[in-house]
Amino acid sequence: MSKARQNFCDRVLALRIAVLEASIQPDPTKTLCEQYSARLLRNGLCVMCYCCLEDFLKARCAEVANELCRGAIPFVNLPKKMQKSATLGVIQAMSMREKLVRKNGGNAAAFLQEHAKSVASTCGAGYTISSLAFGFDKSNLGYQDLENMAKCFSVEGIWSQTAAIASRLGLGAAVDYKLAFISAGSNRHAAAHDPSADIEVTVLSSILMESIAIAIGFDSIITIRTKEMVSKHDWDTLDTSGVHNRFLIRSIKYRLGKSEYAEYAEYIENRTKAIKISKQLPESIRVALPRAYKNNELLVVLDSRGQPMEWYL
């Protein structure tokens, strides 16, 4: 699994546990201090939920871009959005992030040299794309930033495609993920800056689930898109609108029986009968991954409630 995915899944697991903690639940029988403390913790979790998604999207874009760099596609043949982000975008981000490096006691000169080297490398073959190319030129990501990041990989309609994938995974067919992301950003801003903000537990749960859906959708689309780019060596011949219709979703559904055993069933999309049942989750993933990779399929691991735990592509 990619490092960005693993970090995201680990943080999501921690957030899921935290949202269930008794200490953050609203309770009128608590003392006033306890109620204030619970509200503060809920607000903090709201900020963390949003930051968790932001960090993942930026890190995953950098990982996928690295795969692109190794694909022998000339820099001038990359989408214009990618070219701009890898040059002007990085320079703008360097200016902003350099201040943070100095503030935290880091080596600002080394930081600037490292990323300037990536920008300079785009003049010829064997180029690299700086990790600062994706969303690091501002404090927080907005919905338009996600759209522009997707366009770096020649993906249009990121929100509708994310909704299509989420629907097929059973994560919410009626959710408008663009509005959900905007709402999550508004809640994050209020939680961070408004002293009277009081984020409800139900809102936290919704932000978390919608963040997972956005993460899986965005990651799946840009990853499979980049694989196609590298294999075809031509960004212009691909049908953007049909990306989400061209690959299958294979899921491992994790369910706990009522007796003292656990089973892990592997399903292919649109089939109700499991093609493989294993007693241990690692064994199930080990068996399913080669099939998923061979067929260029998205492999999603679901818990007993049907919520994604992790995914592979």
Rosetta silent file (secondary structure, phi, psi, omega in degrees, C-alpha in Angstrom):
SEQUENCE: MSKARQNFCDRVLALRIAVLEASIQPDPTKTLCEQYSARLLRNGLCVMCYCCLEDFLKARCAEVANELCRGAIPFVNLPKKMQKSATLGVIQAMSMREKLVRKNGGNAAAFLQEHAKSVASTCGAGYTISSLAFGFDKSNLGYQDLENMAKCFSVEGIWSQTAAIASRLGLGAAVDYKLAFISAGSNRHAAAHDPSADIEVTVLSSILMESIAIAIGFDSIITIRTKEMVSKHDWDTLDTSGVHNRFLIRSIKYRLGKSEYAEYAEYIENRTKAIKISKQLPESIRVALPRAYKNNELLVVLDSRGQPMEWYL
SCORE:     score description
SCORE:     0.000 S_00000001
   1 L     0.000  145.091  179.006    0.000    0.000    0.000 S_00000001
   2 L   -63.927  152.621 -179.784    1.174    3.533   -0.716 S_00000001
   3 H   -63.002  -39.809  179.977    2.523    5.499    2.240 S_00000001
   4 H   -62.699  -43.152  178.313   -0.105    8.230    1.746 S_00000001
   5 H   -63.747  -44.952 -178.025   -2.926    5.660    1.817 S_00000001
   6 H   -61.789  -44.950  178.869   -1.521    3.912    4.869 S_00000001
   7 H   -61.403  -41.195  179.482   -1.172    7.177    6.801 S_00000001
   8 H   -64.055  -47.685 -178.953   -4.718    8.163    5.858 S_00000001
   9 H   -62.456  -39.403  178.190   -6.199    4.808    6.877 S_00000001
  10 H   -64.088  -42.743 -179.274   -4.330    4.880   10.200 S_00000001
  11 H   -69.208  -38.707  178.046   -5.560    8.389   10.970 S_00000001
  12 H   -62.526  -42.053  178.298   -9.131    7.541    9.940 S_00000001
  13 H   -60.127  -44.046  178.673   -9.116    4.542   12.278 S_00000001
  14 H   -63.355  -40.122  179.432   -7.951    6.763   15.136 S_00000001
  15 H   -67.587  -37.953  177.627  -10.631    9.348   14.312 S_00000001
  16 H   -61.555  -41.533  178.582  -13.362    6.684   14.189 S_00000001
  17 H   -66.892  -42.865 -177.416  -12.380    5.540   17.660 S_00000001
  18 H   -63.662  -37.577 -178.648  -12.167    9.114   18.950 S_00000001
  19 H   -64.413  -23.903 -179.410  -15.660    9.998   17.652 S_00000001
  20 L   -90.952   -6.596 -177.944  -17.089    7.194   19.799 S_00000001
  21 L   -62.425  136.623 -179.441  -15.319    8.290   22.979 S_00000001
  22 H   -62.656  -29.580 -175.361  -17.672    9.092   25.849 S_00000001
  23 H   -66.175  -19.097 -178.792  -15.654   12.196   26.716 S_00000001
  24 H  -102.696   -5.052 -177.094  -16.784   14.040   23.562 S_00000001
  25 L   -74.966  137.216  177.125  -20.467   13.120   23.711 S_00000001
  26 L   -68.277  134.228 -177.558  -22.875   15.937   24.633 S_00000001
  27 L  -152.858  111.513 -177.630  -24.447   15.255   28.010 S_00000001
  28 L   -64.369  -16.345  179.223  -26.480   17.796   30.005 S_00000001
  29 L   -81.373  -10.646  178.261  -25.677   15.924   33.221 S_00000001
  30 L   -72.202  157.326  175.312  -21.985   16.772   32.858 S_00000001
  31 L   -67.853  163.698 -179.510  -20.498   19.693   34.729 S_00000001
  32 H   -59.417  -41.123  178.930  -20.059   22.939   32.826 S_00000001
  33 H   -63.665  -39.889  179.207  -16.304   22.364   32.594 S_00000001
  34 H   -66.382  -37.754  177.895  -16.859   18.873   31.219 S_00000001
  35 H   -67.044  -40.814  176.692  -19.278   20.211   28.606 S_00000001
  36 H   -63.354  -41.342  179.906  -16.789   22.875   27.532 S_00000001
  37 H   -63.621  -42.455  179.393  -14.059   20.251   27.330 S_00000001
  38 H   -63.160  -41.090  179.133  -16.264   17.953   25.199 S_00000001
  39 H   -64.971  -42.064  179.022  -17.081   20.811   22.831 S_00000001
  40 H   -61.552  -41.712  179.994  -13.408   21.711   22.506 S_00000001
  41 H   -66.836  -40.571  177.866  -12.521   18.100   21.699 S_00000001
  42 H   -62.833  -42.940  178.650  -15.278   17.836   19.082 S_00000001
  43 H   -62.290  -41.376  178.610  -14.088   21.035   17.426 S_00000001
  44 H   -63.596  -39.627  177.934  -10.532   19.735   17.408 S_00000001
  45 H   -65.608  -34.121  177.512  -11.626   16.462   15.819 S_00000001
  46 H   -62.498  -44.495  178.040  -13.456   18.415   13.119 S_00000001
  47 H   -61.921  -43.356 -178.733  -10.233   20.211   12.217 S_00000001
  48 H   -65.260  -38.398  178.405   -8.350   16.904   12.208 S_00000001
  49 H   -58.730  -45.184 -178.373  -10.920   15.215    9.930 S_00000001
  50 H   -69.539  -44.272  179.949  -10.488   17.929    7.332 S_00000001
  51 H   -63.210  -35.475  179.173   -6.702   18.070    7.647 S_00000001
  52 H   -58.988  -45.371  179.307   -6.541   14.295    7.329 S_00000001
  53 H   -68.949  -44.518  178.708   -8.214   14.449    3.905 S_00000001
  54 H   -56.017  -50.080 -177.912   -6.176   17.471    2.792 S_00000001
  55 H   -60.539  -40.767 -179.454   -2.894   15.810    3.711 S_00000001
  56 H   -64.584  -48.254 -176.826   -3.851   12.613    1.920 S_00000001
  57 H   -60.125  -42.563  179.884   -4.894   14.304   -1.323 S_00000001
  58 H   -67.168  -44.748 -178.428   -1.697   16.335   -1.518 S_00000001
  59 H   -67.665  -39.668 -178.474    0.545   13.400   -0.624 S_00000001
  60 H   -69.055  -38.144  175.962   -1.201   10.977   -2.969 S_00000001
  61 H   -59.127  -41.363  179.231   -0.974   13.392   -5.897 S_00000001
  62 H   -64.381  -40.553  178.981    2.779   13.607   -5.288 S_00000001
  63 H   -63.861  -46.156 -178.773    3.074    9.809   -5.219 S_00000001
  64 H   -66.114  -37.456  177.861    1.126    9.381   -8.454 S_00000001
  65 H   -63.087  -34.417  176.887    3.134   12.169  -10.093 S_00000001
  66 H   -62.622  -38.892  175.927    6.313   10.254   -9.215 S_00000001
  67 H   -63.697  -36.638  179.672    4.964    7.274  -11.139 S_00000001
  68 H   -65.357  -41.272  179.871    4.296    9.616  -14.015 S_00000001
  69 H   -59.925  -32.928 -179.677    7.866   10.905  -13.982 S_00000001
  70 L   -83.345    0.664 -175.881    9.095    7.341  -14.437 S_00000001
  71 L   -88.258    4.976  176.457    6.746    6.837  -17.389 S_00000001
  72 L    62.850   26.211  175.090    9.059    8.390  -19.991 S_00000001
  73 L   -91.698  122.816  179.167    6.461   10.987  -21.030 S_00000001
  74 L   -55.325  142.909 -176.738    8.179   14.249  -22.056 S_00000001
  75 H   -58.498  -37.321 -178.116    7.336   17.098  -19.706 S_00000001
  76 H   -68.764  -13.651  178.635    5.984   19.215  -22.559 S_00000001
  77 H   -93.092   -5.214  178.065    3.445   16.476  -23.297 S_00000001
  78 L   -72.420  159.436  176.912    1.949   16.593  -19.818 S_00000001
  79 L   -55.889  146.935 -178.422   -1.340   18.438  -19.283 S_00000001
  80 H   -57.071  -36.382  178.802   -0.914   22.199  -19.114 S_00000001
  81 H   -62.662  -40.197  178.880   -2.258   22.168  -15.546 S_00000001
  82 H   -67.027  -43.423  179.285    0.454   19.717  -14.518 S_00000001
  83 H   -59.829  -42.850 -179.250    3.169   21.760  -16.228 S_00000001
  84 H   -67.491  -42.578 -179.500    1.985   24.919  -14.480 S_00000001
  85 H   -65.590  -36.900 -177.627    1.710   23.249  -11.073 S_00000001
  86 H   -76.028  -11.334 -179.634    5.161   21.664  -11.400 S_00000001
  87 H  -118.871  -80.911 -178.518    6.796   25.023  -12.173 S_00000001
  88 H   -60.947  -40.591 -179.990    4.940   28.190  -11.200 S_00000001
  89 H   -61.653  -40.925  179.305    2.895   26.366   -8.557 S_00000001
  90 H   -66.299  -41.467 -179.954    6.015   25.000   -6.875 S_00000001
  91 H   -62.622  -42.365  177.182    7.697   28.417   -6.863 S_00000001
  92 H   -64.012  -40.170  179.037    4.636   29.972   -5.222 S_00000001
  93 H   -68.090  -36.955  178.806    4.529   27.173   -2.658 S_00000001
  94 H   -60.089  -43.134 -179.604    8.251   27.542   -1.948 S_00000001
  95 H   -60.445  -40.271 -178.269    7.748   31.192   -1.080 S_00000001
  96 H   -76.258  -45.565 -174.029    4.985   30.342    1.371 S_00000001
  97 H   -75.795  -25.814  179.485    6.473   27.188    2.927 S_00000001
  98 H   -58.856  -35.911  178.673    9.984   28.605    3.327 S_00000001
  99 H   -64.304  -38.629  179.436    8.674   30.872    6.057 S_00000001
 100 H   -69.369  -36.476  178.033    7.313   27.862    7.931 S_00000001
 101 H   -61.966  -46.832  179.170   10.606   26.006    7.555 S_00000001
 102 H   -64.076  -40.810 -179.225   12.516   28.924    9.098 S_00000001
 103 H   -62.065  -34.476 -179.363    9.900   29.323   11.836 S_00000001
 104 L   -90.730    8.672  175.334   10.320   25.664   12.790 S_00000001
 105 L    82.341   16.022 -179.618   14.098   25.921   12.853 S_00000001
 106 L   -83.690  176.383  179.553   14.714   24.077    9.573 S_00000001
 107 L   -89.866   96.532 -175.957   17.300   24.734    6.881 S_00000001
 108 H   -63.372  -38.437 -178.738   15.483   27.114    4.559 S_00000001
 109 H   -63.276  -45.523  179.705   18.308   27.202    2.002 S_00000001
 110 H   -64.025  -38.212  178.436   18.374   23.412    1.655 S_00000001
 111 H   -61.015  -48.162 -178.990   14.582   23.373    1.388 S_00000001
 112 H   -65.442  -40.714 -179.340   14.598   25.918   -1.444 S_00000001
 113 H   -63.903  -41.113 -179.007   17.453   24.183   -3.260 S_00000001
 114 H   -60.054  -47.858 -176.108   15.722   20.797   -3.133 S_00000001
 115 H   -80.315  -28.914  175.330   12.496   22.016   -4.707 S_00000001
 116 H   -65.724  -33.589  178.061   14.191   24.450   -7.098 S_00000001
 117 H   -62.220  -39.253  178.464   16.145   21.473   -8.445 S_00000001
 118 H   -65.262  -42.623  178.656   12.860   19.749   -9.307 S_00000001
 119 H   -61.617  -44.838 -179.157   11.592   22.836  -11.117 S_00000001
 120 H   -64.425  -31.855 -177.173   14.837   23.111  -13.081 S_00000001
 121 H   -66.615  -18.319 -178.308   14.704   19.426  -14.029 S_00000001
 122 L   -71.769   -5.390  178.617   11.534   20.006  -16.048 S_00000001
 123 L   -74.821  -18.930 -176.189   13.673   21.605  -18.768 S_00000001
 124 L  -143.514 -162.129  179.430   14.858   18.199  -19.980 S_00000001
 125 L   -75.595  162.659  179.028   14.550   14.437  -19.732 S_00000001
 126 L    67.542   33.918 -178.393   14.631   12.653  -16.386 S_00000001
 127 L   -75.387  161.595  172.005   12.573   15.359  -14.695 S_00000001
 128 L  -127.324  153.657  178.109   11.045   15.169  -11.241 S_00000001
 129 L  -112.763  121.181 -177.693    7.903   16.849   -9.940 S_00000001
 130 L   -62.298  145.382  176.523    8.167   18.456   -6.523 S_00000001
 131 H   -64.563  -17.344  179.382    5.730   17.359   -3.824 S_00000001
 132 H   -77.189   -2.447 -175.955    4.923   21.070   -3.402 S_00000001
 133 H   -70.790  -15.236 -171.084    3.159   21.053   -6.776 S_00000001
 134 L  -122.062   92.158  170.723   -0.137   19.987   -5.266 S_00000001
 135 L    82.411    5.765 -177.609   -1.932   22.319   -2.892 S_00000001
 136 L   -92.909    6.222 -179.819    1.013   23.651   -0.908 S_00000001
 137 L   -91.538    7.300  177.658    0.676   27.204   -2.209 S_00000001
 138 L  -149.590  168.091 -175.608   -2.111   27.968    0.297 S_00000001
 139 L   -71.588  -43.547 -178.917   -3.083   27.219    3.861 S_00000001
 140 L  -136.248  152.286  179.496   -6.135   25.065    3.141 S_00000001
 141 L   -84.350  140.914  171.350   -7.618   23.370    0.092 S_00000001
 142 L  -110.059  174.842 -176.715  -10.916   24.494   -1.420 S_00000001
 143 H   -62.466  -33.637  179.464  -13.124   22.588   -3.835 S_00000001
 144 H   -68.881  -29.964  177.182  -11.575   24.377   -6.819 S_00000001
 145 H   -65.442  -40.959  176.889   -8.125   23.260   -5.687 S_00000001
 146 H   -63.956  -40.048  178.208   -9.254   19.628   -5.830 S_00000001
 147 H   -62.873  -42.051 -179.904  -10.666   20.183   -9.295 S_00000001
 148 H   -69.074  -36.849  177.288   -7.376   21.730  -10.446 S_00000001
 149 H   -63.809  -39.819  177.617   -5.347   18.914   -8.866 S_00000001
 150 H   -65.611  -38.411 -179.947   -7.479   16.387  -10.754 S_00000001
 151 H   -66.723  -23.052  174.399   -6.978   18.331  -13.990 S_00000001
 152 L   -59.974  -27.671  178.681   -3.233   17.952  -13.510 S_00000001
 153 L  -103.388   19.516  178.068   -3.879   14.297  -14.325 S_00000001
 154 L    61.684   39.561  178.440   -6.246   15.202  -17.172 S_00000001
 155 L  -112.722  122.394  174.765   -9.345   14.341  -15.156 S_00000001
 156 L  -105.941  159.518  175.862  -12.504   16.381  -15.560 S_00000001
 157 L    62.773   42.644 -174.781  -15.684   16.055  -13.531 S_00000001
 158 H   -60.816  -33.796 -176.214  -13.939   14.783  -10.415 S_00000001
 159 H   -72.533  -43.066  179.514  -17.010   15.253   -8.217 S_00000001
 160 H   -67.861  -36.045  178.634  -19.430   13.312  -10.408 S_00000001
 161 H   -70.535  -37.382  175.485  -16.898   10.529  -10.874 S_00000001
 162 H   -62.604  -42.221  178.626  -16.267   10.368   -7.134 S_00000001
 163 H   -62.841  -37.977 -179.897  -20.012   10.107   -6.553 S_00000001
 164 H   -64.597  -43.550  179.310  -20.250    7.273   -9.094 S_00000001
 165 H   -67.336  -43.555  179.869  -17.522    5.269   -7.354 S_00000001
 166 H   -60.782  -39.205  179.501  -18.974    5.962   -3.896 S_00000001
 167 H   -64.060  -43.033 -179.552  -22.384    4.793   -5.081 S_00000001
 168 H   -67.363  -25.803  177.758  -20.976    1.547   -6.432 S_00000001
 169 L   -89.794   -3.214  179.999  -19.250    0.938   -3.110 S_00000001
 170 L    76.615   28.228 -177.109  -22.434    1.646   -1.191 S_00000001
 171 L   -97.407    0.836  179.864  -21.037    4.767    0.492 S_00000001
 172 L   131.674   94.878 -175.999  -23.876    7.119   -0.398 S_00000001
 173 L   -75.225  -26.443 -173.268  -25.473    7.442   -3.796 S_00000001
 174 L   -96.755    6.790 -175.988  -27.304   10.698   -3.062 S_00000001
 175 L   -82.521  131.811  171.130  -24.351   12.648   -1.649 S_00000001
 176 L   -91.882  101.356 -171.539  -23.119   15.737   -3.492 S_00000001
 177 H   -72.134  -23.115  173.997  -19.440   15.443   -2.608 S_00000001
 178 H   -65.555  -49.288  178.071  -18.573   18.898   -3.852 S_00000001
 179 H   -65.192  -35.687  179.193  -21.074   20.435   -1.412 S_00000001
 180 H   -63.544  -40.279  179.396  -19.953   17.974    1.270 S_00000001
 181 H   -68.427  -40.314  177.762  -16.342   19.134    0.874 S_00000001
 182 H   -62.794  -44.509  179.976  -17.380   22.792    0.974 S_00000001
 183 H   -63.513  -41.529  178.726  -19.465   22.158    4.106 S_00000001
 184 H   -62.469  -38.758  177.928  -16.599   20.287    5.771 S_00000001
 185 H   -65.644  -39.237  177.937  -14.304   23.232    5.042 S_00000001
 186 H   -64.904  -42.473  178.368  -16.789   25.678    6.558 S_00000001
 187 H   -64.909  -39.951  177.546  -17.105   23.526    9.666 S_00000001
 188 H   -61.100  -44.254 -179.110  -13.324   23.249    9.929 S_00000001
 189 H   -63.059  -44.079  179.202  -12.956   27.013    9.696 S_00000001
 190 H   -64.217  -43.635 -178.782  -15.610   27.589   12.350 S_00000001
 191 H   -62.586  -33.201 -177.072  -14.127   24.924   14.624 S_00000001
 192 H   -84.278  -29.460 -169.323  -10.674   26.485   14.333 S_00000001
 193 H  -124.092  -14.086 -178.008  -11.560   30.181   14.582 S_00000001
 194 L  -101.108  112.656 -178.165  -15.018   30.659   16.081 S_00000001
 195 L   -60.386  -23.993 -178.453  -14.999   30.529   19.909 S_00000001
 196 L   -93.371    0.804 -178.177  -18.723   29.748   19.935 S_00000001
 197 L   -61.895  141.015  179.254  -18.477   26.865   17.455 S_00000001
 198 L  -143.591   90.570 -177.584  -19.996   23.589   18.618 S_00000001
 199 L   -77.472  126.985 -178.899  -19.563   20.754   16.102 S_00000001
 200 L   -78.353  155.990  179.727  -22.014   17.910   16.691 S_00000001
 201 H   -62.541  -38.327  179.087  -20.929   14.267   16.812 S_00000001
 202 H   -63.265  -35.426  177.620  -23.238   13.442   13.894 S_00000001
 203 H   -67.485  -41.222  177.522  -21.512   16.120   11.818 S_00000001
 204 H   -59.164  -45.942 -179.299  -18.115   14.629   12.685 S_00000001
 205 H   -62.261  -40.879  179.690  -19.280   11.178   11.586 S_00000001
 206 H   -65.700  -44.729  179.603  -20.633   12.568    8.308 S_00000001
 207 H   -60.703  -40.724 -178.329  -17.434   14.492    7.545 S_00000001
 208 H   -64.949  -47.231 -179.356  -15.388   11.373    8.241 S_00000001
 209 H   -66.048  -40.872  179.469  -17.460    9.104    5.986 S_00000001
 210 H   -68.249  -34.000  177.002  -17.591   11.672    3.186 S_00000001
 211 H   -64.185  -40.240  178.711  -13.834   12.205    3.468 S_00000001
 212 H   -63.421  -44.747  179.832  -13.254    8.481    3.013 S_00000001
 213 H   -62.179  -43.107  179.182  -15.472    8.416   -0.077 S_00000001
 214 H   -64.245  -42.400 -179.162  -13.680   11.438   -1.563 S_00000001
 215 H   -61.958  -47.566 -179.519  -10.280    9.911   -0.798 S_00000001
 216 H   -64.983  -45.036 -178.670  -11.095    6.568   -2.443 S_00000001
 217 H   -63.282  -50.906 -178.179  -12.751    8.193   -5.454 S_00000001
 218 H   -60.857  -48.174 -178.924  -10.055   10.789   -6.072 S_00000001
 219 H   -60.954  -47.519 -177.764   -7.216    8.311   -5.558 S_00000001
 220 H   -60.234  -43.520 -175.686   -8.778    5.645   -7.775 S_00000001
 221 H   -68.045  -48.356 -177.770   -9.437    8.033  -10.626 S_00000001
 222 H   -72.329  -29.160  179.502   -6.028    9.733  -10.778 S_00000001
 223 H   -69.692  -49.468 -178.917   -4.192    6.441  -10.216 S_00000001
 224 H   -69.855  -29.928  176.661   -5.907    4.534  -12.998 S_00000001
 225 H   -62.950  -46.851 -177.821   -5.720    7.617  -15.189 S_00000001
 226 H   -66.442  -37.673  176.309   -1.966    7.815  -14.750 S_00000001
 227 H   -59.220  -39.325  178.889   -1.543    4.102  -15.477 S_00000001
 228 H   -68.676  -40.785  179.264   -3.329    4.695  -18.776 S_00000001
 229 H   -58.849  -47.474 -176.012   -1.204    7.742  -19.544 S_00000001
 230 H   -66.265  -40.842 -177.905    2.013    5.849  -18.976 S_00000001
 231 H   -70.699  -33.792 -177.693    0.915    2.801  -20.970 S_00000001
 232 H   -94.549  -18.502 -177.859   -0.359    4.848  -23.923 S_00000001
 233 L    56.007   30.453 -178.411    2.206    7.664  -23.764 S_00000001
 234 L  -153.526  112.142 -178.094   -0.523    9.993  -24.974 S_00000001
 235 L   -78.170  -18.417 -170.491   -2.665   12.194  -22.776 S_00000001
 236 L   -89.215  -13.228 -174.719   -4.884   13.363  -25.618 S_00000001
 237 L   -94.435    0.883 -174.861   -6.401   10.054  -26.750 S_00000001
 238 L   -92.348  142.479 -179.994   -8.118    9.189  -23.480 S_00000001
 239 L   -90.239   98.552 -176.016  -11.844    9.601  -22.873 S_00000001
 240 H   -59.000  -42.128 -172.639  -12.019   11.470  -19.566 S_00000001
 241 H   -65.790  -19.243 -175.526  -15.753   11.149  -19.157 S_00000001
 242 H  -103.841    8.135 -174.198  -15.649    7.347  -19.211 S_00000001
 243 H   -55.573  -47.960 -173.389  -12.869    6.681  -16.728 S_00000001
 244 H   -74.035   -7.828  177.865  -15.099    5.479  -13.914 S_00000001
 245 H   -95.836   -7.319 -171.558  -16.961    3.110  -16.237 S_00000001
 246 L   -99.547   -6.653  177.552  -13.886    1.311  -17.493 S_00000001
 247 L  -126.718  148.890 -178.446  -12.621   -0.387  -14.352 S_00000001
 248 L   -87.821  155.585  173.266  -14.251   -2.870  -12.007 S_00000001
 249 E  -108.468  118.529  175.102  -14.450   -2.583   -8.255 S_00000001
 250 E  -106.125  129.436 -177.791  -13.517   -5.732   -6.417 S_00000001
 251 E  -124.058  145.295  169.970  -14.219   -5.655   -2.697 S_00000001
 252 E  -101.351  115.900  178.978  -13.321   -7.806    0.251 S_00000001
 253 E   -94.042  123.859 -179.411  -16.206   -7.650    2.668 S_00000001
 254 E   -97.903  122.893 -179.876  -15.218   -8.183    6.267 S_00000001
 255 E  -137.506  143.668  178.025  -17.959   -9.561    8.482 S_00000001
 256 E  -102.789  127.779  176.637  -18.020  -10.978   12.015 S_00000001
 257 L   -77.570  166.282 -179.543  -20.246  -13.955   12.735 S_00000001
 258 L   -74.908  -23.842  177.492  -22.299  -14.250   15.890 S_00000001
 259 L   -88.350 -171.437 -173.042  -20.309  -17.285   16.979 S_00000001
 260 L   -88.100   58.873  173.755  -16.605  -17.283   17.843 S_00000001
 261 L  -154.671  161.270  177.517  -15.179  -17.036   14.354 S_00000001
 262 E  -128.710  142.809  176.930  -14.613  -14.453   11.669 S_00000001
 263 E  -127.350  148.698 -178.903  -14.829  -14.854    7.929 S_00000001
 264 E  -125.550  110.062 -173.712  -13.569  -12.619    5.171 S_00000001
 265 E  -103.655  134.955  179.787  -15.424  -12.935    1.890 S_00000001
 266 E  -101.013  127.173 -178.961  -14.149  -11.676   -1.466 S_00000001
 267 E  -121.594  151.310  168.805  -16.718  -10.383   -3.914 S_00000001
 268 E  -104.255  144.848 -177.804  -16.604   -9.099   -7.478 S_00000001
 269 L   -51.944  137.172  178.648  -18.824   -6.169   -8.344 S_00000001
 270 L    72.796   12.313  173.830  -22.407   -7.097   -9.270 S_00000001
 271 L  -118.402  136.590 -178.082  -22.066  -10.608   -7.861 S_00000001
 272 L   -94.448  -14.573 -179.138  -23.822  -11.663   -4.668 S_00000001
 273 L   -98.803  131.448  179.752  -21.903  -14.902   -4.189 S_00000001
 274 L   -66.767  141.331  177.558  -18.426  -14.759   -2.667 S_00000001
 275 L   -92.995  -13.383  179.261  -15.662  -16.132   -4.853 S_00000001
 276 E  -159.082  135.443  176.154  -13.385  -16.801   -1.885 S_00000001
 277 E  -124.296  129.014 -179.209  -13.839  -17.053    1.877 S_00000001
 278 E  -124.177  156.653  179.490  -10.873  -16.898    4.252 S_00000001
 279 L   -85.244  -24.881 -177.011  -10.541  -17.172    8.000 S_00000001
 280 L  -122.203  139.028 -179.485   -7.918  -14.441    8.312 S_00000001
 281 H   -62.007  -47.177  179.217   -7.966  -10.949    6.798 S_00000001
 282 H   -56.669  -38.800  178.935   -4.248  -10.905    5.794 S_00000001
 283 H   -64.705  -41.806 -179.512   -4.730  -14.204    3.950 S_00000001
 284 H   -62.408  -44.085  178.983   -7.792  -12.858    2.150 S_00000001
 285 H   -65.587  -42.434 -179.241   -5.942   -9.735    1.008 S_00000001
 286 H   -59.369  -38.405 -179.404   -2.893  -11.762   -0.023 S_00000001
 287 H   -76.246  -38.266 -174.745   -5.042  -13.977   -2.249 S_00000001
 288 H   -77.647  -32.889 -174.385   -7.181  -11.182   -3.705 S_00000001
 289 H   -57.973  -46.771  179.814   -4.455   -8.666   -4.509 S_00000001
 290 H   -59.108  -37.640  178.778   -2.838  -10.558   -7.425 S_00000001
 291 H   -67.215  -41.572  179.896   -6.243  -10.958   -9.084 S_00000001
 292 H   -64.855  -44.333  179.595   -7.061   -7.297   -8.552 S_00000001
 293 H   -64.416  -41.486 -178.945   -3.701   -6.134   -9.903 S_00000001
 294 H   -60.841  -39.403 -177.491   -3.930   -8.464  -12.894 S_00000001
 295 L   -94.920    6.670 -179.503   -7.357   -7.095  -13.833 S_00000001
 296 L    55.515   46.982 -177.100   -6.486   -3.496  -12.931 S_00000001
 297 L  -107.079  154.359  173.997   -9.244   -3.471  -10.332 S_00000001
 298 E   -83.263  125.277  178.753   -9.798   -1.455   -7.197 S_00000001
 299 E  -106.762  117.192 -177.161   -9.596   -3.653   -4.115 S_00000001
 300 E  -116.934  132.096  178.132  -11.522   -2.267   -1.136 S_00000001
 301 E  -100.505  120.431 -178.399  -11.546   -3.784    2.332 S_00000001
 302 E  -108.823  144.583  176.552  -14.842   -3.258    4.162 S_00000001
 303 L   -85.367 -173.805 -174.528  -15.547   -3.801    7.838 S_00000001
 304 L   -65.737  -17.528  178.089  -18.610   -5.561    9.267 S_00000001
 305 L   -96.098    3.917 -179.422  -20.671   -2.361    8.868 S_00000001
 306 L    81.337   15.334  179.574  -19.744   -1.999    5.217 S_00000001
 307 L   -97.295  137.187 -177.757  -17.373    0.904    5.867 S_00000001
 308 E   -63.629  135.158  174.306  -14.002    1.006    4.047 S_00000001
 309 E  -100.811  -40.678  178.952  -10.943    0.191    6.118 S_00000001
 310 E  -163.522  169.470  179.505   -8.329    0.392    3.372 S_00000001
 311 E  -151.022  158.142 -177.026   -7.972    0.029   -0.370 S_00000001
 312 E  -134.890  146.246  177.722   -5.449   -1.048   -2.981 S_00000001
 313 L  -158.077    0.000    0.000   -4.959   -0.194   -6.632 S_00000001
